[in-house]
Short mmCIF file of C-alpha atoms and ligand atoms in Angstrom, two decimals:
data_model
loop_
_atom_site.label_atom_id
_atom_site.label_comp_id
_atom_site.label_asym_id
_atom_site.label_seq_id
_atom_site.Cartn_x
_atom_site.Cartn_y
_atom_site.Cartn_z
CA SER A 1 89.31 80.75 105.23
CA LEU A 2 90.00 77.07 105.56
CA ALA A 3 87.46 76.88 108.02
CA ASP A 4 85.67 72.93 107.62
CA ALA A 5 85.59 70.82 104.25
CA ALA A 6 83.38 72.77 102.52
CA HIS A 7 85.78 76.13 102.61
CA ILE A 8 89.07 74.04 101.70
CA GLY A 9 86.93 72.23 98.83
CA ARG A 10 86.35 75.81 97.50
CA LEU A 11 90.48 76.92 97.71
CA ALA A 12 90.79 75.45 93.91
CA ALA A 13 88.22 78.05 93.03
CA LEU A 14 90.36 81.04 94.13
CA VAL A 15 93.02 79.56 92.71
CA PRO A 16 93.65 82.03 89.26
CA ALA A 17 93.44 79.60 86.23
CA ASP A 18 95.56 81.27 83.71
CA ALA A 19 98.98 82.33 86.56
CA ARG A 20 102.12 80.67 85.04
CA LEU A 21 102.52 79.11 88.78
CA ARG A 22 100.22 79.29 91.94
CA PRO A 23 102.30 78.82 95.12
CA VAL A 24 99.16 78.38 97.93
CA VAL A 25 100.39 79.16 101.39
CA VAL A 26 97.98 77.89 103.78
CA SER A 27 97.61 78.78 107.30
CA ALA A 28 95.77 75.97 109.86
CA MET A 29 92.13 75.20 109.53
CA ALA A 30 90.02 78.09 111.99
CA GLY A 31 90.82 77.91 115.79
CA THR A 32 93.50 75.04 115.87
CA THR A 33 96.30 77.48 116.58
CA ASN A 34 94.61 78.15 119.40
CA ALA A 35 93.45 74.44 120.69
CA LEU A 36 97.42 74.04 119.51
CA VAL A 37 98.69 76.57 122.21
CA ALA A 38 96.20 75.48 125.00
CA LEU A 39 97.66 71.77 124.33
CA GLY A 40 101.18 72.81 125.18
CA ASP A 41 100.09 74.70 128.46
CA ALA A 42 97.96 72.05 129.21
CA ALA A 43 101.20 69.54 128.95
CA ALA A 44 103.33 72.07 130.34
CA ALA A 45 101.00 72.56 133.52
CA GLY A 46 100.58 68.77 134.05
CA VAL A 47 96.79 69.34 132.72
CA ASP A 48 95.66 66.05 131.13
CA TRP A 49 96.10 67.09 127.25
CA LYS A 50 94.79 63.66 125.80
CA PRO A 51 90.60 65.00 125.35
CA GLY A 52 91.72 68.45 123.79
CA TRP A 53 94.40 66.70 121.40
CA GLU A 54 91.43 63.73 119.91
CA ALA A 55 89.32 66.44 119.70
CA LEU A 56 92.07 68.02 117.29
CA ARG A 57 92.42 64.49 115.68
CA GLN A 58 88.68 63.82 115.39
CA ARG A 59 88.00 67.04 113.68
CA HIS A 60 90.63 66.88 110.89
CA LEU A 61 89.97 63.37 110.53
CA GLU A 62 86.36 64.00 109.79
CA THR A 63 87.78 66.48 107.16
CA ALA A 64 90.00 64.46 105.53
CA ASP A 65 86.71 62.26 104.54
CA ALA A 66 85.35 64.95 102.51
CA PHE A 67 88.89 64.62 100.45
CA GLU A 68 89.18 60.54 100.77
CA SER A 69 86.30 58.51 101.14
CA GLU A 70 88.20 55.13 102.46
CA ALA A 71 89.18 55.65 106.27
CA GLY A 72 93.08 53.53 105.50
CA GLY A 73 93.91 56.01 102.48
CA PRO A 74 97.16 57.65 101.79
CA LEU A 75 95.12 61.07 103.21
CA HIS A 76 94.27 59.55 106.28
CA VAL A 77 97.10 57.60 107.38
CA THR A 78 98.98 61.06 106.91
CA LEU A 79 97.16 62.58 109.13
CA GLU A 80 97.24 59.96 111.90
CA THR A 81 101.02 59.75 111.54
CA GLU A 82 100.98 63.36 111.89
CA PHE A 83 99.21 63.60 115.36
CA ALA A 84 101.06 60.28 116.79
CA ALA A 85 104.19 62.38 116.44
CA LEU A 86 101.94 65.30 118.08
CA ALA A 87 101.39 63.30 121.04
CA ARG A 88 104.91 62.49 121.49
CA ASP A 89 105.64 65.94 121.51
CA LEU A 90 103.20 66.90 123.84
CA GLN A 91 104.38 63.69 125.94
CA ASP A 92 107.98 65.28 125.86
CA HIS A 93 107.06 68.41 126.49
CA ALA A 94 104.78 67.16 130.01
CA SER A 95 107.73 64.98 131.53
CA GLY A 96 110.02 68.35 130.45
CA VAL A 97 112.43 66.03 128.77
CA ASP A 98 115.59 67.19 127.31
CA PRO A 99 115.04 70.72 128.11
CA HIS A 100 117.38 72.02 125.17
CA ALA A 101 114.98 70.70 122.58
CA HIS A 102 111.95 72.81 124.27
CA ASP A 103 111.73 75.87 122.35
CA ALA A 104 111.79 74.02 118.84
CA ARG A 105 109.20 71.45 120.35
CA LEU A 106 106.54 73.52 121.44
CA ALA A 107 107.22 75.24 118.17
CA ARG A 108 106.27 72.22 116.58
CA ILE A 109 103.42 71.39 119.00
CA HIS A 110 101.97 74.96 117.87
CA GLY A 111 102.55 74.73 113.46
CA CYS A 112 100.82 71.56 113.53
CA GLY A 113 98.40 73.01 112.42
CA GLU A 114 99.86 74.08 109.12
CA GLN A 115 101.02 70.67 108.54
CA LEU A 116 97.21 69.15 108.66
CA SER A 117 95.84 71.43 106.99
CA SER A 118 98.64 71.84 103.79
CA ARG A 119 97.87 67.82 104.03
CA LEU A 120 94.37 68.87 103.33
CA ALA A 121 94.51 71.53 100.94
CA GLN A 122 96.68 69.67 98.70
CA ALA A 123 94.04 67.08 98.75
CA ALA A 124 91.20 69.31 97.42
CA LEU A 125 93.47 70.64 95.25
CA GLY A 126 94.09 67.93 93.13
CA PRO A 127 96.89 65.05 92.10
CA ASP A 128 98.76 67.54 90.18
CA TRP A 129 99.61 69.71 93.38
CA HIS A 130 103.31 69.59 95.26
CA ARG A 131 103.04 69.87 99.06
CA LEU A 132 106.46 72.15 100.90
CA ASP A 133 106.63 72.17 104.04
CA ALA A 134 108.19 75.73 104.46
CA ARG A 135 110.65 74.52 107.33
CA GLU A 136 112.83 72.43 104.67
CA VAL A 137 113.15 75.96 102.74
CA LEU A 138 112.48 78.42 105.31
CA VAL A 139 115.76 79.64 107.59
CA VAL A 140 114.74 82.47 109.90
CA HIS A 141 116.33 84.08 113.09
CA ALA A 142 114.35 85.51 116.14
CA ALA A 143 114.54 89.42 116.68
CA GLU A 144 113.53 92.22 118.74
CA MET A 145 110.97 93.26 116.69
CA GLY A 146 110.08 89.04 115.31
CA ALA A 147 111.47 86.62 112.84
CA VAL A 148 113.71 87.98 110.56
CA VAL A 149 114.26 86.14 107.03
CA ASP A 150 118.26 84.59 105.85
CA TRP A 151 117.23 85.29 102.12
CA ASP A 152 120.25 84.17 101.09
CA ALA A 153 119.47 80.40 102.97
CA SER A 154 116.21 80.34 101.73
CA ARG A 155 116.47 81.13 98.55
CA ALA A 156 119.53 78.48 97.82
CA ARG A 157 117.09 75.90 99.85
CA LEU A 158 113.88 76.87 97.77
CA ALA A 159 115.84 76.56 94.75
CA THR A 160 117.34 73.06 95.47
CA TRP A 161 113.89 71.99 96.08
CA ARG A 162 112.20 73.10 92.98
CA LEU A 163 115.29 71.15 91.23
CA ALA A 164 114.33 68.25 92.64
CA HIS A 165 110.33 68.56 92.38
CA GLY A 166 110.04 70.99 88.62
CA ALA A 167 108.18 73.88 88.17
CA ARG A 168 104.57 72.56 89.40
CA ASP A 169 102.00 74.04 91.13
CA VAL A 170 102.73 73.50 95.27
CA VAL A 171 100.82 74.04 98.73
CA ILE A 172 102.72 75.42 101.35
CA THR A 173 102.67 75.27 105.19
CA GLY A 174 102.23 79.14 106.13
CA PHE A 175 103.58 79.66 110.18
CA VAL A 176 106.59 77.57 110.35
CA ALA A 177 109.62 77.78 109.47
CA ARG A 178 113.49 76.31 111.16
CA ASP A 179 116.74 78.63 112.20
CA ALA A 180 120.21 78.33 111.28
CA ASP A 181 120.90 75.64 113.43
CA GLY A 182 118.08 73.19 111.55
CA ARG A 183 115.43 73.81 114.71
CA ASP A 184 111.74 73.97 114.42
CA THR A 185 110.33 77.81 115.29
CA THR A 186 107.23 79.95 113.67
CA LEU A 187 106.74 83.16 112.53
CA GLY A 188 105.02 84.24 115.48
CA ARG A 189 101.02 84.12 116.14
CA ASN A 190 98.82 85.20 112.68
CA GLY A 191 102.53 84.93 110.58
CA SER A 192 100.84 83.08 107.91
CA ASP A 193 100.47 85.91 105.60
CA TYR A 194 104.13 87.01 106.67
CA SER A 195 105.08 83.46 105.55
CA ALA A 196 102.62 84.00 102.32
CA ALA A 197 105.04 87.82 101.05
CA ILE A 198 107.84 85.85 102.15
CA PHE A 199 107.38 83.34 99.32
CA ALA A 200 106.32 85.67 97.25
CA ASN A 201 109.51 87.73 96.99
CA LEU A 202 110.85 84.00 96.49
CA PHE A 203 109.29 82.88 94.20
CA ASP A 204 109.18 86.70 92.48
CA ALA A 205 105.43 86.49 91.91
CA ASP A 206 103.62 88.80 90.14
CA ALA A 207 101.51 89.63 92.78
CA LEU A 208 100.90 88.02 95.92
CA THR A 209 96.56 87.92 97.09
CA ILE A 210 95.59 87.33 100.93
CA TRP A 211 92.54 85.73 101.38
CA THR A 212 91.04 85.94 104.67
CA ASP A 213 87.38 86.95 105.93
CA VAL A 214 86.39 90.61 105.15
CA ASP A 215 85.85 92.31 102.51
CA GLY A 216 89.78 94.38 103.04
CA VAL A 217 91.20 96.50 105.07
CA LEU A 218 88.49 98.88 106.62
CA SER A 219 88.63 102.15 107.87
CA ALA A 220 88.13 101.38 111.44
CA ASP A 221 86.82 98.12 113.58
CA PRO A 222 83.46 97.68 112.49
CA ARG A 223 82.40 96.69 116.56
CA LEU A 224 83.83 100.06 117.57
CA VAL A 225 82.34 102.29 114.50
CA PRO A 226 79.44 100.71 112.53
CA ASP A 227 80.05 103.33 109.19
CA ALA A 228 83.89 101.83 108.90
CA VAL A 229 84.46 101.54 105.03
CA CYS A 230 86.65 99.32 102.85
CA LEU A 231 88.99 100.60 101.34
CA ASP A 232 89.53 100.20 97.83
CA ALA A 233 93.62 100.80 97.96
CA MET A 234 96.58 101.89 100.22
CA SER A 235 100.20 102.39 99.87
CA TYR A 236 102.39 100.01 101.73
CA ALA A 237 103.60 103.00 104.20
CA GLU A 238 99.80 103.23 104.59
CA ALA A 239 98.91 99.94 105.86
CA CYS A 240 102.23 99.51 107.45
CA GLU A 241 101.09 102.34 110.14
CA LEU A 242 97.33 100.46 110.49
CA ALA A 243 98.90 96.87 111.44
CA TYR A 244 101.79 98.98 113.14
CA PHE A 245 98.44 100.26 115.45
CA GLY A 246 96.42 97.35 116.05
CA ALA A 247 94.41 96.81 113.09
CA LYS A 248 93.94 93.22 112.92
CA VAL A 249 94.21 92.44 109.37
CA LEU A 250 97.88 92.46 108.27
CA HIS A 251 100.96 90.86 110.65
CA PRO A 252 102.84 94.17 110.99
CA GLN A 253 105.55 92.41 109.36
CA THR A 254 104.17 91.50 106.17
CA LEU A 255 104.75 94.23 103.70
CA ALA A 256 108.19 94.50 104.17
CA PRO A 257 109.47 91.37 101.49
CA VAL A 258 106.63 92.71 98.80
CA GLN A 259 107.15 96.10 99.26
CA SER A 260 111.25 95.74 98.61
CA ARG A 261 110.08 94.10 95.38
CA GLY A 262 106.70 96.80 94.34
CA THR A 263 104.90 93.55 94.23
CA PRO A 264 101.42 94.58 94.76
CA VAL A 265 99.01 93.00 97.49
CA ARG A 266 95.94 92.23 97.20
CA ILE A 267 93.55 91.51 100.41
CA ARG A 268 90.66 89.59 99.36
CA ASN A 269 87.71 87.64 101.25
CA SER A 270 86.97 84.17 100.54
CA ARG A 271 83.56 84.34 101.72
CA ASN A 272 83.16 86.90 99.33
CA PRO A 273 85.10 86.16 95.93
CA ALA A 274 83.16 88.93 93.94
CA ALA A 275 84.38 91.24 96.09
CA PRO A 276 87.75 93.35 94.92
CA GLY A 277 89.62 93.47 98.28
CA THR A 278 91.99 96.30 98.73
CA LEU A 279 94.63 96.66 96.60
CA ILE A 280 98.06 97.52 98.73
CA ALA A 281 101.25 98.96 96.07
CA LEU A 282 104.27 101.28 96.04
CA GLU A 283 101.52 104.28 95.49
CA ALA A 284 97.53 104.95 96.48
CA ALA A 285 95.47 107.01 94.80
CA PRO A 286 94.26 109.75 98.11
CA ALA A 287 90.62 108.62 99.35
CA ALA A 288 87.48 110.51 99.91
CA SER A 289 88.79 111.65 102.78
CA PRO A 290 91.93 112.82 103.83
CA VAL A 291 92.05 109.69 106.65
CA LYS A 292 92.46 106.52 105.35
CA GLY A 293 91.90 104.84 108.39
CA LEU A 294 91.86 104.64 112.03
CA SER A 295 93.34 101.93 114.66
CA LEU A 296 92.69 101.63 118.33
CA VAL A 297 96.06 100.34 120.96
CA ARG A 298 94.19 99.35 124.20
CA ASP A 299 95.57 99.41 127.35
CA VAL A 300 98.22 102.10 126.96
CA ALA A 301 99.20 104.08 130.14
CA VAL A 302 100.75 107.57 129.26
CA LEU A 303 103.58 109.02 131.44
CA GLU A 304 104.12 112.51 132.10
CA LEU A 305 107.58 112.77 133.79
CA VAL A 306 108.51 115.49 135.11
CA GLY A 307 112.01 117.40 136.42
CA ASN A 308 113.79 120.57 136.83
CA GLY A 309 116.66 118.79 133.58
CA LEU A 310 113.84 118.56 131.02
CA VAL A 311 112.46 120.68 129.08
N1 LIG B 1 98.08 79.69 112.26
C1 LIG B 1 99.15 80.40 112.63
C2 LIG B 1 98.01 81.24 113.42
O1 LIG B 1 96.75 80.85 114.32
C3 LIG B 1 98.80 81.16 111.91
C4 LIG B 1 98.29 81.84 111.06
O2 LIG B 1 97.16 81.30 110.52
O3 LIG B 1 98.50 83.55 110.35
O4 LIG B 1 98.71 82.32 114.42
MG1 MG B 2 95.73 83.49 109.75
#
């Protein structure tokens, strides 16, 4: 949905005009996080990261041209500041200074794409929109199954932020957060939809829409099953099963923050906004076929253990 300036420019049309408050959570521009992960790896391996950094910088500055004509304008200056900070982090990462800061620095490198895209999105949406760096409010800690939200701390920080900024529309960085000690972290790859569900909970949203590039949740991977169909509706439990067992459309943790409040989730296609998408809610009517979806986990070995003491 954030492939280029044209796509970012169409954001405003996707946001409902009549909602009381419209928090928009953005992921990085397409391909950016992969590029940032590669830059971090290159820096750590002693490979020159500057050409990759420069390509990413050019791409973002050119995208900004669509929203601000003068190259020295505030949007361009802000992006340059982000890229200068990224270069410093990559430099430190390459030289291995302050190993205690290693994880937070790497998280900052990986999460830089959302800092950039949120500024572009804010420029596209207009001067009335605020920008919220999720690291200012979202407190998480790492656990075996991924990042776990500290709801009380996050709720309190968001309340403070809203007092200072007023109840206005806001663009929020997906993917990034901080831990209880204030160190930068991320919610894991593809974590932006999880971020969106967390903010839907924190803002007491009536509904959550996830804009992606497919028409909704498909009954199977269309590359393997050409006659896969888009599902109209499914329950949280059904969606969780599919996500957990490999369906790429949802991060496995996404639904928990909205499921606890019964907030309906709609998966929609930003390239085909006329399509209704898939509605995920507490209950879903049975589909035409008893099996709603199939997903596949690759490269799994099954071990059979046999012994006298085992039945
Ligand atoms: N930008 C992050 C990633 O690519 C988060 C996301 O897009 O969901 O993993
Ligand atoms: Mg994504």
